[in-house]
Short mmCIF file of N, CA and C in Angstrom, two decimals:
data_model
loop_
_atom_site.label_atom_id
_atom_site.label_comp_id
_atom_site.label_asym_id
_atom_site.label_seq_id
_atom_site.Cartn_x
_atom_site.Cartn_y
_atom_site.Cartn_z
N MET A 325 81.12 130.38 34.10
CA MET A 325 81.74 129.18 33.56
C MET A 325 82.33 128.32 34.69
N ARG A 326 82.94 129.00 35.68
CA ARG A 326 83.57 128.28 36.79
C ARG A 326 82.52 127.49 37.57
N ILE A 327 81.33 128.05 37.73
CA ILE A 327 80.26 127.36 38.47
C ILE A 327 79.80 126.13 37.70
N LEU A 328 79.65 126.24 36.38
CA LEU A 328 79.26 125.08 35.58
C LEU A 328 80.31 123.98 35.68
N LYS A 329 81.58 124.37 35.70
CA LYS A 329 82.65 123.38 35.84
C LYS A 329 82.55 122.68 37.20
N ARG A 330 82.28 123.45 38.26
CA ARG A 330 82.14 122.84 39.60
C ARG A 330 80.99 121.84 39.64
N ILE A 331 79.87 122.21 39.03
CA ILE A 331 78.71 121.30 39.01
C ILE A 331 79.09 120.03 38.26
N TRP A 332 79.73 120.18 37.10
CA TRP A 332 80.12 119.03 36.30
C TRP A 332 81.08 118.13 37.08
N VAL A 333 82.08 118.72 37.73
CA VAL A 333 83.06 117.94 38.49
C VAL A 333 82.37 117.19 39.63
N HIS A 334 81.43 117.83 40.33
CA HIS A 334 80.71 117.16 41.41
C HIS A 334 79.91 115.96 40.86
N LEU A 335 79.27 116.14 39.72
CA LEU A 335 78.51 115.03 39.12
C LEU A 335 79.43 113.88 38.72
N VAL A 336 80.58 114.21 38.14
CA VAL A 336 81.55 113.18 37.74
C VAL A 336 82.05 112.42 38.96
N VAL A 337 82.38 113.15 40.02
CA VAL A 337 82.90 112.50 41.24
C VAL A 337 81.84 111.60 41.87
N LEU A 338 80.61 112.08 41.98
CA LEU A 338 79.56 111.25 42.57
C LEU A 338 79.26 110.02 41.71
N ALA A 339 79.39 110.16 40.40
CA ALA A 339 79.17 109.01 39.52
C ALA A 339 80.26 107.94 39.71
N LYS A 340 81.43 108.35 40.22
CA LYS A 340 82.53 107.41 40.45
C LYS A 340 82.33 106.56 41.70
N SER A 341 81.34 106.88 42.50
CA SER A 341 81.20 106.16 43.77
C SER A 341 81.06 104.67 43.51
N ARG A 342 81.85 103.91 44.26
CA ARG A 342 81.92 102.48 44.05
C ARG A 342 81.15 101.68 45.11
N GLN A 343 80.86 102.31 46.23
CA GLN A 343 80.19 101.58 47.31
C GLN A 343 79.49 102.56 48.23
N ASN A 344 78.60 102.06 49.04
CA ASN A 344 77.91 102.81 50.10
C ASN A 344 77.12 104.01 49.58
N ARG A 345 76.68 103.98 48.35
CA ARG A 345 75.96 105.10 47.75
C ARG A 345 74.72 105.50 48.52
N TRP A 346 74.07 104.56 49.16
CA TRP A 346 72.77 104.83 49.76
C TRP A 346 72.83 105.04 51.26
N ASP A 347 74.03 105.08 51.84
CA ASP A 347 74.13 105.32 53.29
C ASP A 347 73.47 106.65 53.68
N LEU A 348 73.96 107.74 53.12
CA LEU A 348 73.45 109.06 53.49
C LEU A 348 71.99 109.26 53.06
N PRO A 349 71.64 108.99 51.79
CA PRO A 349 70.22 109.14 51.42
C PRO A 349 69.29 108.28 52.27
N GLY A 350 69.77 107.11 52.68
CA GLY A 350 68.97 106.23 53.52
C GLY A 350 68.61 106.85 54.86
N TRP A 351 69.49 107.69 55.38
CA TRP A 351 69.21 108.43 56.62
C TRP A 351 68.37 109.68 56.33
N LEU A 352 68.77 110.44 55.30
CA LEU A 352 68.09 111.71 55.03
C LEU A 352 66.62 111.53 54.65
N ILE A 353 66.29 110.43 54.00
CA ILE A 353 64.91 110.21 53.58
C ILE A 353 63.97 110.13 54.78
N ARG A 354 64.51 109.81 55.95
CA ARG A 354 63.69 109.70 57.16
C ARG A 354 63.24 111.07 57.68
N ARG A 355 63.95 112.12 57.29
CA ARG A 355 63.60 113.49 57.70
C ARG A 355 63.65 114.39 56.46
N PRO A 356 62.58 114.42 55.67
CA PRO A 356 62.58 115.16 54.40
C PRO A 356 62.93 116.63 54.52
N LEU A 357 62.52 117.30 55.60
CA LEU A 357 62.86 118.72 55.74
C LEU A 357 64.37 118.90 55.91
N ILE A 358 64.99 118.02 56.67
CA ILE A 358 66.45 118.10 56.85
C ILE A 358 67.14 117.78 55.53
N ALA A 359 66.62 116.80 54.80
CA ALA A 359 67.18 116.46 53.48
C ALA A 359 67.08 117.67 52.55
N ALA A 360 65.93 118.34 52.54
CA ALA A 360 65.75 119.51 51.68
C ALA A 360 66.68 120.64 52.08
N ALA A 361 66.82 120.87 53.38
CA ALA A 361 67.72 121.93 53.85
C ALA A 361 69.15 121.62 53.46
N ASN A 362 69.57 120.37 53.61
CA ASN A 362 70.92 119.97 53.19
C ASN A 362 71.11 120.22 51.70
N GLY A 363 70.13 119.83 50.91
CA GLY A 363 70.22 120.03 49.47
C GLY A 363 70.31 121.49 49.08
N LEU A 364 69.53 122.34 49.75
CA LEU A 364 69.58 123.78 49.46
C LEU A 364 70.93 124.38 49.81
N TYR A 365 71.47 124.00 50.96
CA TYR A 365 72.77 124.56 51.36
C TYR A 365 73.87 124.08 50.43
N GLU A 366 73.84 122.78 50.08
CA GLU A 366 74.84 122.24 49.13
C GLU A 366 74.76 122.99 47.81
N THR A 367 73.54 123.24 47.33
CA THR A 367 73.35 123.95 46.07
C THR A 367 73.85 125.38 46.17
N ALA A 368 73.55 126.05 47.27
CA ALA A 368 74.00 127.43 47.46
C ALA A 368 75.53 127.51 47.43
N LEU A 369 76.19 126.57 48.09
CA LEU A 369 77.66 126.56 48.07
C LEU A 369 78.18 126.29 46.66
N LEU A 370 77.56 125.37 45.98
CA LEU A 370 77.99 125.01 44.63
C LEU A 370 77.84 126.18 43.66
N LEU A 371 76.77 126.96 43.85
CA LEU A 371 76.50 128.08 42.94
C LEU A 371 77.20 129.38 43.34
N SER A 372 77.88 129.37 44.47
CA SER A 372 78.62 130.56 44.90
C SER A 372 79.99 130.52 44.25
N GLY A 373 80.27 131.53 43.46
CA GLY A 373 81.50 131.49 42.67
C GLY A 373 82.42 132.68 42.81
N ARG A 374 82.33 133.43 43.89
CA ARG A 374 83.23 134.58 44.04
C ARG A 374 84.63 134.17 44.51
N ALA A 375 84.68 133.26 45.47
CA ALA A 375 85.98 132.82 45.99
C ALA A 375 86.57 131.78 45.05
N PRO A 376 87.88 131.78 44.89
CA PRO A 376 88.51 130.77 44.03
C PRO A 376 88.20 129.35 44.53
N THR A 377 87.84 128.49 43.61
CA THR A 377 87.49 127.11 43.92
C THR A 377 88.62 126.42 44.68
N GLU A 378 89.86 126.67 44.27
CA GLU A 378 91.02 126.02 44.89
C GLU A 378 91.09 126.34 46.38
N LEU A 379 90.82 127.58 46.75
CA LEU A 379 90.88 127.98 48.16
C LEU A 379 89.76 127.30 48.95
N LYS A 380 88.57 127.27 48.37
CA LYS A 380 87.45 126.62 49.06
C LYS A 380 87.71 125.13 49.24
N LEU A 381 88.27 124.51 48.20
CA LEU A 381 88.55 123.07 48.30
C LEU A 381 89.63 122.77 49.34
N LEU A 382 90.72 123.52 49.32
CA LEU A 382 91.79 123.28 50.30
C LEU A 382 91.26 123.43 51.73
N ALA A 383 90.50 124.48 51.95
CA ALA A 383 89.94 124.71 53.29
C ALA A 383 88.95 123.60 53.65
N GLY A 384 88.14 123.19 52.70
CA GLY A 384 87.17 122.12 52.95
C GLY A 384 87.84 120.78 53.21
N ILE A 385 88.89 120.47 52.45
CA ILE A 385 89.60 119.20 52.66
C ILE A 385 90.23 119.18 54.05
N LYS A 386 90.84 120.30 54.44
CA LYS A 386 91.45 120.35 55.78
C LYS A 386 90.39 120.19 56.86
N ALA A 387 89.23 120.82 56.70
CA ALA A 387 88.16 120.66 57.69
C ALA A 387 87.68 119.21 57.74
N ALA A 388 87.58 118.57 56.58
CA ALA A 388 87.18 117.16 56.54
C ALA A 388 88.20 116.29 57.28
N MET A 389 89.47 116.60 57.09
CA MET A 389 90.52 115.85 57.79
C MET A 389 90.38 116.01 59.31
N LEU A 390 90.03 117.21 59.74
CA LEU A 390 89.94 117.48 61.17
C LEU A 390 88.71 116.87 61.83
N THR A 391 87.64 116.63 61.05
CA THR A 391 86.48 115.95 61.63
C THR A 391 86.60 114.44 61.47
N HIS A 392 87.64 114.01 60.77
CA HIS A 392 87.90 112.57 60.55
C HIS A 392 86.77 111.88 59.80
N CYS A 393 86.06 112.62 58.98
CA CYS A 393 84.96 112.04 58.21
C CYS A 393 85.50 111.41 56.94
N GLU A 394 85.56 110.08 56.91
CA GLU A 394 86.11 109.38 55.75
C GLU A 394 85.29 109.64 54.49
N PHE A 395 83.97 109.75 54.63
CA PHE A 395 83.09 110.06 53.50
C PHE A 395 83.49 111.40 52.88
N CYS A 396 83.65 112.42 53.75
CA CYS A 396 83.99 113.77 53.29
C CYS A 396 85.39 113.83 52.68
N ILE A 397 86.33 113.15 53.33
CA ILE A 397 87.72 113.15 52.84
C ILE A 397 87.78 112.48 51.48
N ASP A 398 87.09 111.38 51.33
CA ASP A 398 87.07 110.64 50.06
C ASP A 398 86.59 111.53 48.92
N ILE A 399 85.47 112.18 49.12
CA ILE A 399 84.91 113.04 48.06
C ILE A 399 85.79 114.27 47.84
N SER A 400 86.20 114.94 48.93
CA SER A 400 87.01 116.17 48.80
C SER A 400 88.33 115.88 48.12
N ASP A 401 88.95 114.78 48.47
CA ASP A 401 90.20 114.35 47.87
C ASP A 401 90.04 114.20 46.36
N THR A 402 88.95 113.56 45.94
CA THR A 402 88.70 113.33 44.52
C THR A 402 88.37 114.65 43.81
N LEU A 403 87.60 115.52 44.47
CA LEU A 403 87.32 116.84 43.88
C LEU A 403 88.62 117.63 43.70
N GLY A 404 89.50 117.55 44.67
CA GLY A 404 90.79 118.23 44.57
C GLY A 404 91.60 117.74 43.38
N ARG A 405 91.60 116.44 43.16
CA ARG A 405 92.32 115.88 42.01
C ARG A 405 91.73 116.40 40.69
N HIS A 406 90.39 116.50 40.64
CA HIS A 406 89.76 117.02 39.42
C HIS A 406 90.09 118.49 39.21
N GLU A 407 90.43 119.20 40.27
CA GLU A 407 90.84 120.61 40.13
C GLU A 407 92.33 120.73 39.83
N GLY A 408 93.01 119.60 39.74
CA GLY A 408 94.43 119.62 39.38
C GLY A 408 95.39 119.50 40.54
N PHE A 409 94.91 119.21 41.75
CA PHE A 409 95.81 119.04 42.89
C PHE A 409 96.59 117.74 42.71
N SER A 410 97.87 117.80 42.94
CA SER A 410 98.72 116.61 42.87
C SER A 410 98.64 115.84 44.19
N ASP A 411 99.07 114.58 44.15
CA ASP A 411 99.16 113.81 45.40
C ASP A 411 100.05 114.53 46.39
N GLU A 412 101.13 115.12 45.91
CA GLU A 412 102.07 115.82 46.78
C GLU A 412 101.40 116.99 47.50
N LYS A 413 100.58 117.71 46.76
CA LYS A 413 99.89 118.85 47.38
C LYS A 413 98.88 118.37 48.42
N LEU A 414 98.13 117.34 48.09
CA LEU A 414 97.14 116.82 49.03
C LEU A 414 97.82 116.28 50.29
N ILE A 415 98.89 115.54 50.12
CA ILE A 415 99.62 115.00 51.27
C ILE A 415 100.22 116.13 52.10
N ALA A 416 100.65 117.20 51.45
CA ALA A 416 101.26 118.33 52.15
C ALA A 416 100.28 119.05 53.07
N LEU A 417 98.98 118.82 52.90
CA LEU A 417 97.99 119.42 53.81
C LEU A 417 98.24 119.03 55.26
N VAL A 418 98.84 117.87 55.46
CA VAL A 418 99.11 117.39 56.81
C VAL A 418 100.01 118.38 57.55
N ASN A 419 101.06 118.81 56.91
CA ASN A 419 102.01 119.77 57.51
C ASN A 419 102.18 120.97 56.57
N TYR A 420 101.08 121.60 56.27
CA TYR A 420 101.07 122.67 55.27
C TYR A 420 101.96 123.86 55.62
N ARG A 421 102.13 124.14 56.91
CA ARG A 421 102.91 125.32 57.31
C ARG A 421 104.35 125.26 56.79
N ASP A 422 104.89 124.04 56.74
CA ASP A 422 106.29 123.87 56.32
C ASP A 422 106.42 123.50 54.85
N SER A 423 105.33 123.49 54.11
CA SER A 423 105.35 123.02 52.73
C SER A 423 105.50 124.18 51.75
N ASP A 424 106.22 123.91 50.67
CA ASP A 424 106.31 124.90 49.60
C ASP A 424 105.28 124.61 48.50
N GLN A 425 104.35 123.68 48.77
CA GLN A 425 103.28 123.35 47.82
C GLN A 425 102.19 124.41 47.78
N PHE A 426 102.16 125.29 48.80
CA PHE A 426 101.05 126.23 48.94
C PHE A 426 101.54 127.67 48.90
N THR A 427 100.69 128.52 48.34
CA THR A 427 100.97 129.95 48.37
C THR A 427 100.67 130.47 49.78
N HIS A 428 101.09 131.69 50.03
CA HIS A 428 100.80 132.31 51.33
C HIS A 428 99.30 132.37 51.58
N LEU A 429 98.52 132.75 50.57
CA LEU A 429 97.07 132.84 50.72
C LEU A 429 96.45 131.46 50.98
N GLU A 430 96.93 130.44 50.29
CA GLU A 430 96.42 129.09 50.53
C GLU A 430 96.69 128.66 51.98
N LYS A 431 97.88 128.96 52.48
CA LYS A 431 98.21 128.61 53.87
C LYS A 431 97.30 129.35 54.85
N LEU A 432 96.99 130.60 54.55
CA LEU A 432 96.08 131.36 55.41
C LEU A 432 94.69 130.71 55.43
N CYS A 433 94.21 130.28 54.27
CA CYS A 433 92.88 129.65 54.19
C CYS A 433 92.87 128.31 54.92
N ILE A 434 93.95 127.56 54.83
CA ILE A 434 94.03 126.27 55.54
C ILE A 434 94.07 126.52 57.05
N GLN A 435 94.82 127.54 57.46
CA GLN A 435 94.85 127.89 58.89
C GLN A 435 93.47 128.33 59.35
N PHE A 436 92.77 129.08 58.52
CA PHE A 436 91.40 129.52 58.83
C PHE A 436 90.50 128.29 59.05
N ALA A 437 90.66 127.28 58.19
CA ALA A 437 89.89 126.04 58.34
C ALA A 437 90.22 125.35 59.66
N GLU A 438 91.49 125.34 60.02
CA GLU A 438 91.88 124.74 61.30
C GLU A 438 91.23 125.46 62.47
N GLU A 439 91.30 126.78 62.45
CA GLU A 439 90.75 127.56 63.56
C GLU A 439 89.23 127.43 63.63
N MET A 440 88.57 127.42 62.47
CA MET A 440 87.11 127.27 62.47
C MET A 440 86.68 125.87 62.90
N SER A 441 87.54 124.88 62.70
CA SER A 441 87.19 123.49 62.99
C SER A 441 87.46 123.09 64.43
N ARG A 442 88.11 123.96 65.18
CA ARG A 442 88.36 123.67 66.60
C ARG A 442 87.08 123.81 67.40
N THR A 443 87.11 123.21 68.57
CA THR A 443 86.03 123.42 69.53
C THR A 443 86.65 123.96 70.80
N PRO A 444 86.36 125.20 71.19
CA PRO A 444 85.52 126.19 70.51
C PRO A 444 86.25 126.79 69.31
N ALA A 445 85.46 127.27 68.37
CA ALA A 445 86.01 127.88 67.15
C ALA A 445 86.34 129.34 67.44
N ILE A 446 87.61 129.59 67.69
CA ILE A 446 88.06 130.95 67.98
C ILE A 446 89.02 131.36 66.87
N ILE A 447 88.62 132.39 66.13
CA ILE A 447 89.41 132.88 65.01
C ILE A 447 90.15 134.13 65.45
N SER A 448 91.44 134.13 65.27
CA SER A 448 92.21 135.30 65.66
C SER A 448 91.88 136.46 64.74
N ASP A 449 91.79 137.65 65.32
CA ASP A 449 91.50 138.84 64.51
C ASP A 449 92.58 139.07 63.46
N GLY A 450 93.81 138.77 63.83
CA GLY A 450 94.92 138.97 62.90
C GLY A 450 94.77 138.12 61.65
N LEU A 451 94.31 136.88 61.81
CA LEU A 451 94.12 135.99 60.66
C LEU A 451 93.01 136.53 59.76
N ARG A 452 91.89 136.89 60.36
CA ARG A 452 90.77 137.42 59.58
C ARG A 452 91.20 138.69 58.82
N GLU A 453 91.91 139.57 59.52
CA GLU A 453 92.36 140.82 58.88
C GLU A 453 93.31 140.54 57.74
N GLU A 454 94.23 139.58 57.94
CA GLU A 454 95.17 139.27 56.86
C GLU A 454 94.45 138.65 55.67
N LEU A 455 93.49 137.78 55.93
CA LEU A 455 92.71 137.21 54.83
C LEU A 455 91.99 138.30 54.04
N LEU A 456 91.49 139.31 54.77
CA LEU A 456 90.76 140.39 54.10
C LEU A 456 91.68 141.34 53.31
N THR A 457 92.97 141.22 53.48
CA THR A 457 93.89 141.98 52.61
C THR A 457 94.03 141.30 51.25
N HIS A 458 93.65 140.02 51.16
CA HIS A 458 93.75 139.25 49.92
C HIS A 458 92.40 138.95 49.29
N LEU A 459 91.35 138.94 50.11
CA LEU A 459 90.01 138.54 49.67
C LEU A 459 88.99 139.62 49.98
N THR A 460 87.90 139.62 49.24
CA THR A 460 86.79 140.51 49.58
C THR A 460 86.01 139.87 50.73
N LYS A 461 85.13 140.65 51.34
CA LYS A 461 84.29 140.09 52.39
C LYS A 461 83.39 138.97 51.84
N GLY A 462 82.91 139.14 50.62
CA GLY A 462 82.08 138.11 49.99
C GLY A 462 82.86 136.81 49.78
N GLN A 463 84.11 136.92 49.36
CA GLN A 463 84.94 135.73 49.16
C GLN A 463 85.23 135.04 50.49
N LEU A 464 85.55 135.82 51.51
CA LEU A 464 85.82 135.23 52.82
C LEU A 464 84.56 134.58 53.38
N MET A 465 83.41 135.19 53.13
CA MET A 465 82.14 134.60 53.56
C MET A 465 81.94 133.23 52.91
N GLU A 466 82.23 133.12 51.62
CA GLU A 466 82.09 131.83 50.92
C GLU A 466 83.02 130.77 51.50
N ILE A 467 84.26 131.14 51.76
CA ILE A 467 85.22 130.19 52.31
C ILE A 467 84.80 129.77 53.71
N ALA A 468 84.36 130.73 54.53
CA ALA A 468 83.89 130.41 55.88
C ALA A 468 82.66 129.49 55.83
N ALA A 469 81.74 129.76 54.91
CA ALA A 469 80.55 128.92 54.77
C ALA A 469 80.93 127.51 54.34
N GLU A 470 81.89 127.39 53.46
CA GLU A 470 82.37 126.08 53.00
C GLU A 470 82.96 125.29 54.17
N ILE A 471 83.78 125.95 54.98
CA ILE A 471 84.40 125.29 56.14
C ILE A 471 83.34 124.89 57.16
N ALA A 472 82.44 125.81 57.46
CA ALA A 472 81.39 125.51 58.45
C ALA A 472 80.53 124.34 57.98
N TRP A 473 80.19 124.32 56.70
CA TRP A 473 79.36 123.24 56.18
C TRP A 473 80.12 121.91 56.17
N GLU A 474 81.41 121.97 55.87
CA GLU A 474 82.22 120.74 55.91
C GLU A 474 82.25 120.18 57.32
N ASN A 475 82.31 121.04 58.31
CA ASN A 475 82.25 120.58 59.70
C ASN A 475 80.89 119.97 60.00
N GLN A 476 79.81 120.59 59.51
CA GLN A 476 78.47 120.03 59.72
C GLN A 476 78.36 118.68 59.05
N ARG A 477 78.81 118.59 57.79
CA ARG A 477 78.77 117.32 57.06
C ARG A 477 79.51 116.23 57.82
N GLY A 478 80.73 116.56 58.20
CA GLY A 478 81.57 115.58 58.88
C GLY A 478 80.96 115.08 60.17
N ARG A 479 80.43 115.99 60.95
CA ARG A 479 79.86 115.59 62.24
C ARG A 479 78.56 114.80 62.06
N LEU A 480 77.74 115.19 61.09
CA LEU A 480 76.53 114.43 60.80
C LEU A 480 76.89 113.03 60.31
N ASN A 481 77.80 112.96 59.36
CA ASN A 481 78.19 111.67 58.81
C ASN A 481 78.83 110.76 59.86
N GLN A 482 79.66 111.34 60.72
CA GLN A 482 80.27 110.55 61.79
C GLN A 482 79.19 110.04 62.74
N GLY A 483 78.25 110.90 63.08
CA GLY A 483 77.18 110.51 64.00
C GLY A 483 76.31 109.38 63.46
N LEU A 484 76.12 109.37 62.14
CA LEU A 484 75.25 108.37 61.53
C LEU A 484 76.02 107.16 60.98
N GLY A 485 77.33 107.21 61.06
CA GLY A 485 78.12 106.08 60.57
C GLY A 485 78.17 105.97 59.05
N ILE A 486 78.14 107.11 58.37
CA ILE A 486 78.17 107.12 56.91
C ILE A 486 79.57 106.71 56.44
N ARG A 487 79.61 105.72 55.56
CA ARG A 487 80.88 105.18 55.08
C ARG A 487 81.31 105.87 53.80
N PRO A 488 82.63 105.85 53.49
CA PRO A 488 83.12 106.49 52.27
C PRO A 488 82.56 105.82 51.01
N LEU A 489 82.48 106.60 49.93
CA LEU A 489 81.97 106.10 48.66
C LEU A 489 83.06 105.43 47.82
N ASN A 490 84.29 105.56 48.25
CA ASN A 490 85.45 105.03 47.52
C ASN A 490 85.58 105.67 46.14
N THR A 491 85.39 106.99 46.08
CA THR A 491 85.58 107.70 44.82
C THR A 491 87.06 107.85 44.49
N ALA A 492 87.91 107.79 45.50
CA ALA A 492 89.35 107.94 45.28
C ALA A 492 89.92 106.72 44.56
N GLY A 493 89.25 105.59 44.64
CA GLY A 493 89.63 104.42 43.87
C GLY A 493 91.04 103.91 44.10
N GLY A 494 91.49 103.91 45.33
CA GLY A 494 92.80 103.35 45.62
C GLY A 494 93.95 104.34 45.56
N THR A 495 93.68 105.59 45.20
CA THR A 495 94.76 106.59 45.22
C THR A 495 95.02 106.97 46.67
N VAL A 496 96.00 107.80 46.89
CA VAL A 496 96.30 108.25 48.25
C VAL A 496 95.05 108.90 48.82
N CYS A 497 94.69 108.53 50.03
CA CYS A 497 93.52 109.11 50.68
C CYS A 497 93.96 109.73 52.00
N LEU A 498 93.43 110.88 52.31
CA LEU A 498 93.88 111.68 53.44
C LEU A 498 93.13 111.36 54.73
N ILE A 499 92.97 110.10 55.04
CA ILE A 499 92.25 109.72 56.26
C ILE A 499 93.22 109.78 57.42
N PRO A 500 92.95 110.65 58.41
CA PRO A 500 93.85 110.80 59.55
C PRO A 500 93.86 109.57 60.45
N GLN A 501 94.92 109.47 61.25
CA GLN A 501 95.00 108.39 62.22
C GLN A 501 93.87 108.54 63.23
N PRO A 502 93.30 107.42 63.68
CA PRO A 502 92.24 107.50 64.69
C PRO A 502 92.77 108.11 65.99
N GLY A 503 91.91 108.86 66.65
CA GLY A 503 92.26 109.40 67.97
C GLY A 503 93.05 110.68 67.95
N ILE A 504 93.45 111.16 66.79
CA ILE A 504 94.23 112.40 66.73
C ILE A 504 93.38 113.46 66.06
N ARG A 505 93.22 114.63 66.69
CA ARG A 505 92.39 115.68 66.11
C ARG A 505 93.11 117.01 66.09
N SER A 506 94.37 116.98 65.80
CA SER A 506 95.13 118.21 65.70
C SER A 506 95.67 118.33 64.29
N GLY A 507 95.50 119.49 63.69
CA GLY A 507 95.98 119.69 62.33
C GLY A 507 97.45 119.39 62.17
N ALA A 508 98.24 119.64 63.19
CA ALA A 508 99.67 119.42 63.09
C ALA A 508 100.02 117.94 63.16
N ASN A 509 99.11 117.10 63.67
CA ASN A 509 99.41 115.69 63.85
C ASN A 509 98.64 114.78 62.91
N ASP A 510 97.93 115.32 61.94
CA ASP A 510 97.20 114.46 61.01
C ASP A 510 98.21 113.65 60.20
N SER A 511 97.80 112.48 59.78
CA SER A 511 98.67 111.67 58.93
C SER A 511 97.87 111.14 57.78
N VAL A 512 98.56 110.57 56.83
CA VAL A 512 97.92 110.07 55.63
C VAL A 512 97.91 108.55 55.66
N ALA A 513 96.78 107.97 55.29
CA ALA A 513 96.68 106.51 55.21
C ALA A 513 97.06 106.05 53.84
#
């Protein structure tokens, strides 16, 4: 049931797009094999339902913030709202360590997203071990795949100049300040 809800929410969010709908497809159509591979990976992530959706979304939103991909932030922000995240919770992602908006496990997943999104991506053994006290290996695999893919999306979209779809529709959007790529220094526009 949770997977069907995720599919439905993704369709609703994409239907809300107000502009730039054809930026990404316009690029992907030029390389059909890459388009197909992207579609398969997106589908695999969407159909993976072992890890809690909220954890995958929080980690994905933080990764999108760190790659500064406005397209990714716009969609992730809107998906988070459909999952029940408040503006306060989304804004708290900027300084999540000091926020009471997140559970201990959520903070660990957000930290995991930060560490995976760095260059080089060095994950402390202590963090991985602590996550595995709360999650199964399959759940951690899903969260790691979500973060890695969000980084791929963000970097591809940035490289091609893909613009946001404006699915957030004027609500608070988590676009970081230009030139800053540290999780502790992200800000909200």
